[in-house]
Amino acid sequence: MPELPEVETTRRGVEPHILKQRIRDVIVRQPQLRWPVPDDLPGVLKGSLIQSVERRAKYLLLKTPQGTLIMHLGMSGSLRIVAAGATVETHDHIDICLSSGKALRFTDPRRFGAMLWTAQDPLQHKLLRNLGPEPLAEEFDGEHLYRLSRGRSAAVKQFIMDGHTVVGVGNIYANEALYMAGIHPKRAARRISLARYRQLAMAIKSVLGDAIAQGGTTLRDFVGGDGKPGYFKQQLNVYGRGGERCRDCGMVLHEIRLGQRSTVYCRHCQR
DNA sequence: TTAATCACCTGAGGGC
DNA sequence: TGCCCTCAGGTGATTA
């Protein structure tokens, strides 16, 4: 399940293979993704030069002189480099064939992913223009969280998973960051002090930074752009460990549903 | 404006 | 072995 570190790992993995490549063809086998792939996408992209491979939140942006291809991996999506004409599996929905003879292949069993086109500034696209800061950017800090949380009665876990607060904090890393900061996931966002938000911001940066450095998680079917799995799962302290012992205090980790999401925490370490 | 819920989708895993 | 059911989850849309 790609979260921000997985998306960044994918970006770094595919970038060397597609940067400065010209798009020779686009093969759309399954256009029904989260939103339908535009009918004219192959025609628009054909012949374009890929100028940059960027990321904003969990969106990957392939910029060409004509516009930008906006991609989202959804829940189960992946991008990898294959030889053009490589054997096609059931969920290989889109191939972007390159002048090098290779292809960027989008695979997504659950089809929660997306592939959209904009000729405008992609950061002004309706999906991107209202997003919060990047978690690893300087502008994201405890003051930012504290300021936005005033008057918010929602649970802090849902607050930090809201893309308007900060982007890229999915369920796994929200659980981990709250554990690291010692904050109970159900605590109302407005009832957390500035000092504790500073700890939480540092925890988010630490958890996401470490995950990126190690290539994302190995949960389910995630593999990087090079087809190799990530290695972060071994370091998860709470996510997926409900009923097991807390690595810090030895208490049994508690698992609940919060906002329809699996939430694991330590009742002793997190207040 | 905020919070809660729904919808999308399919593979994995458990129970029978 | 096969069938059925539940769960997993990112995020926009809808509803209250």
CSV table of C-alpha atoms (C1' of nucleotides) in Angstrom, one decimal:
chain,number,residue,atom,x,y,z
A,1,MET,CA,0.0,0.0,0.0
A,2,PRO,CA,2.0,2.9,-1.2
A,3,GLU,CA,2.4,5.8,1.2
A,4,LEU,CA,4.7,8.7,0.7
A,5,PRO,CA,8.0,6.8,1.2
A,6,GLU,CA,6.9,4.2,-1.3
A,7,VAL,CA,5.9,6.8,-3.8
A,8,GLU,CA,9.3,8.6,-3.3
A,9,THR,CA,11.1,5.3,-3.6
A,10,THR,CA,9.2,4.6,-6.8
A,11,ARG,CA,10.0,8.1,-8.2
A,12,ARG,CA,13.7,7.6,-7.5
A,13,GLY,CA,13.6,4.1,-9.0
A,14,VAL,CA,12.1,5.0,-12.3
A,15,GLU,CA,13.6,8.5,-12.8
A,16,PRO,CA,16.9,7.4,-14.3
A,17,HIS,CA,15.1,5.2,-16.8
A,18,ILE,CA,12.5,7.7,-18.1
A,19,LEU,CA,14.1,11.2,-17.7
A,20,LYS,CA,14.9,12.8,-21.0
A,21,GLN,CA,13.2,9.9,-22.8
A,22,ARG,CA,10.7,10.5,-25.6
A,23,ILE,CA,7.4,8.8,-25.3
A,24,ARG,CA,7.0,6.6,-28.3
A,25,ASP,CA,3.6,5.2,-27.5
A,26,VAL,CA,1.0,4.8,-24.7
A,27,ILE,CA,-0.9,1.6,-24.4
A,28,VAL,CA,-4.1,1.8,-22.2
A,29,ARG,CA,-5.5,-1.7,-21.5
A,30,GLN,CA,-7.8,-0.7,-18.7
A,31,PRO,CA,-9.0,2.9,-18.5
A,32,GLN,CA,-11.3,2.4,-15.6
A,33,LEU,CA,-9.1,3.5,-12.7
A,34,ARG,CA,-10.2,5.7,-9.8
A,35,TRP,CA,-11.1,8.2,-12.5
A,36,PRO,CA,-11.3,7.2,-16.2
A,37,VAL,CA,-8.0,7.6,-18.0
A,38,PRO,CA,-8.6,10.4,-20.6
A,39,ASP,CA,-9.4,9.0,-24.0
A,40,ASP,CA,-6.9,11.3,-25.7
A,41,LEU,CA,-4.0,10.5,-23.3
A,42,PRO,CA,-2.1,8.4,-25.8
A,43,GLY,CA,-2.4,11.1,-28.5
A,44,VAL,CA,-1.4,13.9,-26.1
A,45,LEU,CA,1.6,12.0,-24.8
A,46,LYS,CA,2.9,10.5,-28.0
A,47,GLY,CA,6.2,12.2,-29.1
A,48,SER,CA,6.6,14.1,-25.8
A,49,LEU,CA,9.9,14.5,-24.0
A,50,ILE,CA,9.8,13.7,-20.3
A,51,GLN,CA,11.5,16.7,-18.7
A,52,SER,CA,11.3,15.9,-15.1
A,53,VAL,CA,9.9,13.3,-12.7
A,54,GLU,CA,8.6,15.0,-9.6
A,55,ARG,CA,6.4,14.2,-6.6
A,56,ARG,CA,3.8,16.3,-4.7
A,57,ALA,CA,2.3,14.4,-1.7
A,58,LYS,CA,1.6,10.9,-3.1
A,59,TYR,CA,1.2,12.1,-6.6
A,60,LEU,CA,3.9,11.6,-9.2
A,61,LEU,CA,4.3,14.3,-11.8
A,62,LEU,CA,5.8,13.5,-15.2
A,63,LYS,CA,6.4,16.9,-16.8
A,64,THR,CA,6.6,17.3,-20.6
A,65,PRO,CA,6.7,20.6,-22.6
A,66,GLN,CA,3.0,20.1,-23.4
A,67,GLY,CA,1.8,19.5,-19.9
A,68,THR,CA,2.0,17.1,-16.9
A,69,LEU,CA,0.9,13.5,-16.4
A,70,ILE,CA,-0.4,13.2,-12.8
A,71,MET,CA,-0.2,9.7,-11.4
A,72,HIS,CA,-1.4,8.2,-8.1
A,73,LEU,CA,-0.7,4.7,-7.0
A,74,GLY,CA,-3.8,4.4,-4.9
A,75,MET,CA,-3.9,1.4,-2.6
A,76,SER,CA,-2.1,-1.3,-4.7
A,77,GLY,CA,-0.6,0.5,-7.6
A,78,SER,CA,3.0,0.2,-8.7
A,79,LEU,CA,5.3,1.5,-11.5
A,80,ARG,CA,8.2,-0.4,-12.9
A,81,ILE,CA,10.5,-0.5,-15.8
A,82,VAL,CA,10.0,-3.3,-18.3
A,83,ALA,CA,11.2,-4.1,-21.8
A,84,ALA,CA,8.7,-2.8,-24.4
A,85,GLY,CA,6.5,-5.7,-25.4
A,86,ALA,CA,7.2,-7.6,-22.1
A,87,THR,CA,4.6,-10.2,-21.1
A,88,VAL,CA,1.4,-8.6,-19.8
A,89,GLU,CA,-0.1,-9.8,-16.6
A,90,THR,CA,-3.8,-9.4,-15.5
A,91,HIS,CA,-3.5,-6.0,-13.8
A,92,ASP,CA,-0.9,-4.3,-16.0
A,93,HIS,CA,-3.2,-1.5,-17.1
A,94,ILE,CA,-0.9,1.0,-18.8
A,95,ASP,CA,2.4,1.0,-20.6
A,96,ILE,CA,4.3,4.2,-21.5
A,97,CYS,CA,6.7,3.1,-24.2
A,98,LEU,CA,9.9,5.0,-24.4
A,99,SER,CA,12.5,5.8,-27.1
A,100,SER,CA,15.0,3.6,-25.2
A,101,GLY,CA,13.0,0.5,-25.9
A,102,LYS,CA,11.9,0.2,-22.4
A,103,ALA,CA,8.4,1.0,-21.0
A,104,LEU,CA,7.1,2.4,-17.8
A,105,ARG,CA,4.4,0.0,-16.7
A,106,PHE,CA,1.5,0.9,-14.3
A,107,THR,CA,0.1,-2.1,-12.5
A,108,ASP,CA,-2.8,-1.8,-10.1
A,109,PRO,CA,-5.0,-4.8,-9.0
A,110,ARG,CA,-7.5,-2.7,-7.0
A,111,ARG,CA,-7.6,0.1,-9.5
A,112,PHE,CA,-7.7,2.8,-6.8
A,113,GLY,CA,-4.9,4.6,-8.7
A,114,ALA,CA,-5.2,7.4,-11.2
A,115,MET,CA,-3.6,8.7,-14.3
A,116,LEU,CA,-4.7,12.2,-15.3
A,117,TRP,CA,-3.4,14.9,-17.7
A,118,THR,CA,-3.2,18.6,-17.3
A,119,ALA,CA,-1.8,21.2,-19.6
A,120,GLN,CA,-1.8,23.8,-16.8
A,121,ASP,CA,0.4,24.2,-13.8
A,122,PRO,CA,-0.1,20.8,-12.0
A,123,LEU,CA,0.1,22.5,-8.6
A,124,GLN,CA,-3.0,24.4,-9.5
A,125,HIS,CA,-4.9,21.2,-10.4
A,126,LYS,CA,-7.9,20.7,-8.1
A,127,LEU,CA,-6.3,17.6,-6.6
A,128,LEU,CA,-3.1,19.4,-5.6
A,129,ARG,CA,-3.9,23.0,-5.0
A,130,ASN,CA,-5.3,22.7,-1.5
A,131,LEU,CA,-2.8,20.2,-0.1
A,132,GLY,CA,-0.8,20.9,3.1
A,133,PRO,CA,3.0,21.1,3.3
A,134,GLU,CA,5.4,18.3,2.6
A,135,PRO,CA,6.3,16.6,5.9
A,136,LEU,CA,10.0,16.8,5.2
A,137,ALA,CA,9.9,20.5,4.3
A,138,GLU,CA,11.1,23.2,6.7
A,139,GLU,CA,7.7,24.8,6.7
A,140,PHE,CA,6.2,21.8,8.4
A,141,ASP,CA,6.8,21.9,12.1
A,142,GLY,CA,5.1,21.8,15.5
A,143,GLU,CA,3.9,25.4,15.2
A,144,HIS,CA,2.1,24.5,12.0
A,145,LEU,CA,0.3,21.6,13.6
A,146,TYR,CA,-0.5,23.6,16.7
A,147,ARG,CA,-1.9,26.5,14.7
A,148,LEU,CA,-4.2,24.3,12.5
A,149,SER,CA,-5.4,22.2,15.4
A,150,ARG,CA,-6.9,25.0,17.4
A,151,GLY,CA,-10.6,24.4,17.6
A,152,ARG,CA,-10.4,21.0,16.0
A,153,SER,CA,-12.2,18.3,18.0
A,154,ALA,CA,-11.2,15.4,15.7
A,155,ALA,CA,-8.8,12.8,16.9
A,156,VAL,CA,-5.2,13.7,16.4
A,157,LYS,CA,-4.6,10.6,14.2
A,158,GLN,CA,-7.3,11.7,11.8
A,159,PHE,CA,-6.0,15.3,12.0
A,160,ILE,CA,-2.5,14.4,10.8
A,161,MET,CA,-3.8,12.0,8.2
A,162,ASP,CA,-5.8,14.9,6.6
A,163,GLY,CA,-4.0,16.1,3.5
A,164,HIS,CA,-4.9,19.7,4.3
A,165,THR,CA,-2.9,19.4,7.5
A,166,VAL,CA,0.2,17.7,6.1
A,167,VAL,CA,0.5,15.4,3.1
A,168,GLY,CA,1.7,11.9,2.9
A,169,VAL,CA,1.0,10.7,6.4
A,170,GLY,CA,-1.0,7.5,5.8
A,171,ASN,CA,-2.3,5.0,8.3
A,172,ILE,CA,0.9,3.1,8.8
A,173,TYR,CA,3.1,6.1,9.5
A,174,ALA,CA,0.4,7.9,11.5
A,175,ASN,CA,0.4,5.0,13.9
A,176,GLU,CA,4.2,4.9,14.1
A,177,ALA,CA,4.6,8.7,14.5
A,178,LEU,CA,2.1,8.9,17.3
A,179,TYR,CA,3.8,6.0,19.1
A,180,MET,CA,7.2,7.7,18.7
A,181,ALA,CA,5.7,11.0,20.1
A,182,GLY,CA,3.9,9.3,22.9
A,183,ILE,CA,0.5,10.7,21.9
A,184,HIS,CA,-2.7,8.8,22.2
A,185,PRO,CA,-4.3,8.5,18.7
A,186,LYS,CA,-7.8,9.4,20.0
A,187,ARG,CA,-6.8,12.6,21.8
A,188,ALA,CA,-8.6,15.6,20.4
A,189,ALA,CA,-6.3,17.6,18.2
A,190,ARG,CA,-7.1,20.8,20.1
A,191,ARG,CA,-6.1,19.3,23.4
A,192,ILE,CA,-2.4,18.8,22.5
A,193,SER,CA,0.2,21.4,23.5
A,194,LEU,CA,2.7,23.1,21.3
A,195,ALA,CA,5.6,21.2,22.9
A,196,ARG,CA,3.9,17.9,22.1
A,197,TYR,CA,3.2,19.0,18.5
A,198,ARG,CA,6.8,19.8,18.2
A,199,GLN,CA,7.6,16.2,19.2
A,200,LEU,CA,5.0,14.9,16.8
A,201,ALA,CA,6.3,16.9,13.9
A,202,MET,CA,9.8,15.6,14.6
A,203,ALA,CA,8.4,12.0,14.8
A,204,ILE,CA,6.6,12.3,11.5
A,205,LYS,CA,9.8,13.6,9.8
A,206,SER,CA,11.9,10.9,11.4
A,207,VAL,CA,9.5,8.0,10.6
A,208,LEU,CA,9.0,9.1,7.0
A,209,GLY,CA,12.7,10.0,6.5
A,210,ASP,CA,13.8,6.6,7.7
A,211,ALA,CA,11.2,4.8,5.6
A,212,ILE,CA,12.4,6.7,2.5
A,213,ALA,CA,16.0,5.9,3.3
A,214,GLN,CA,15.1,2.2,3.5
A,215,GLY,CA,13.0,2.0,0.5
A,216,GLY,CA,9.4,2.0,1.9
A,217,THR,CA,7.6,-0.9,3.6
A,218,THR,CA,7.3,-4.4,2.4
A,219,LEU,CA,3.6,-4.6,3.2
A,220,ARG,CA,1.5,-6.6,0.8
A,221,ASP,CA,2.7,-6.2,-2.8
A,222,PHE,CA,4.8,-3.1,-2.6
A,223,VAL,CA,8.0,-3.1,-4.7
A,224,GLY,CA,10.1,-0.1,-5.8
A,225,GLY,CA,10.6,1.0,-9.3
A,226,ASP,CA,13.5,-1.5,-9.6
A,227,GLY,CA,11.1,-4.3,-8.6
A,228,LYS,CA,12.8,-4.8,-5.2
A,229,PRO,CA,10.8,-4.8,-2.0
A,230,GLY,CA,11.3,-2.2,0.7
A,231,TYR,CA,12.7,-3.0,4.1
A,232,PHE,CA,11.0,-0.8,6.5
A,233,LYS,CA,8.4,-3.3,7.9
A,234,GLN,CA,11.0,-4.8,10.2
A,235,GLN,CA,11.1,-1.5,12.0
A,236,LEU,CA,7.4,-0.9,12.6
A,237,ASN,CA,6.7,-0.6,16.3
A,238,VAL,CA,3.0,-0.7,16.4
A,239,TYR,CA,1.3,-1.0,13.0
A,240,GLY,CA,0.2,-4.6,12.5
A,241,ARG,CA,1.3,-5.6,16.0
A,242,GLY,CA,-2.0,-5.4,17.9
A,243,GLY,CA,-2.0,-8.0,20.7
A,244,GLU,CA,1.8,-8.1,20.8
A,245,ARG,CA,4.0,-6.6,23.4
A,246,CYS,CA,5.1,-2.9,23.3
A,247,ARG,CA,8.9,-2.9,22.6
A,248,ASP,CA,9.3,-0.1,25.2
A,249,CYS,CA,7.3,-1.1,28.2
A,250,GLY,CA,6.2,-4.6,27.5
A,251,MET,CA,2.4,-3.9,27.8
A,252,VAL,CA,0.1,-5.5,25.2
A,253,LEU,CA,-0.6,-3.2,22.3
A,254,HIS,CA,-4.2,-2.2,21.9
A,255,GLU,CA,-6.0,-2.3,18.5
A,256,ILE,CA,-9.1,-0.2,17.7
A,257,ARG,CA,-10.9,1.2,14.7
A,258,LEU,CA,-10.6,5.0,14.3
A,259,GLY,CA,-12.1,6.6,11.3
A,260,GLN,CA,-12.6,3.2,9.7
A,261,ARG,CA,-8.8,2.6,10.0
A,262,SER,CA,-6.9,0.1,12.0
A,263,THR,CA,-5.2,1.9,14.9
A,264,VAL,CA,-2.6,0.3,17.2
A,265,TYR,CA,-1.2,2.0,20.3
A,266,CYS,CA,0.3,1.4,23.7
A,267,ARG,CA,-2.0,2.5,26.5
A,268,HIS,CA,0.9,2.9,28.8
A,269,CYS,CA,3.3,4.9,26.5
A,270,GLN,CA,0.8,7.0,24.7
A,271,ARG,CA,-1.3,9.5,26.6
B,1,DT,C1',-16.4,24.8,8.4
B,2,DT,C1',-16.0,20.4,10.4
B,3,DA,C1',-16.8,15.6,11.1
B,4,DA,C1',-18.5,11.3,9.7
B,5,DT,C1',-19.7,8.1,6.3
B,6,DC,C1',-19.8,6.1,1.7
B,7,DA,C1',-17.9,4.4,-2.5
B,8,DC,C1',-14.5,2.6,-5.4
B,9,DC,C1',-11.9,-2.5,-6.0
B,10,DT,C1',-9.8,-7.1,-5.6
B,11,DG,C1',-6.6,-10.2,-3.3
B,12,DA,C1',-5.8,-12.5,1.0
B,13,DG,C1',-7.2,-15.2,4.6
B,14,DG,C1',-10.4,-17.5,7.6
B,15,DG,C1',-14.4,-20.5,8.4
B,16,DC,C1',-17.2,-24.1,7.0
C,1,DT,C1',-11.0,-28.3,-2.5
C,2,DG,C1',-14.2,-24.9,-3.2
C,3,DC,C1',-17.3,-21.4,-1.8
C,4,DC,C1',-18.6,-17.5,0.9
C,5,DC,C1',-17.6,-13.7,3.8
C,6,DT,C1',-14.8,-10.1,5.8
C,7,DC,C1',-11.0,-7.2,5.9
C,8,DA,C1',-7.5,-4.1,4.1
C,9,DG,C1',-7.0,1.0,2.9
C,10,DG,C1',-6.2,6.4,0.1
C,11,DT,C1',-9.0,9.9,-0.9
C,12,DG,C1',-12.8,12.5,-3.2
C,13,DA,C1',-17.7,13.0,-2.8
C,14,DT,C1',-21.6,13.3,-0.1
C,15,DT,C1',-24.3,14.1,4.0
C,16,DA,C1',-25.3,15.9,8.5
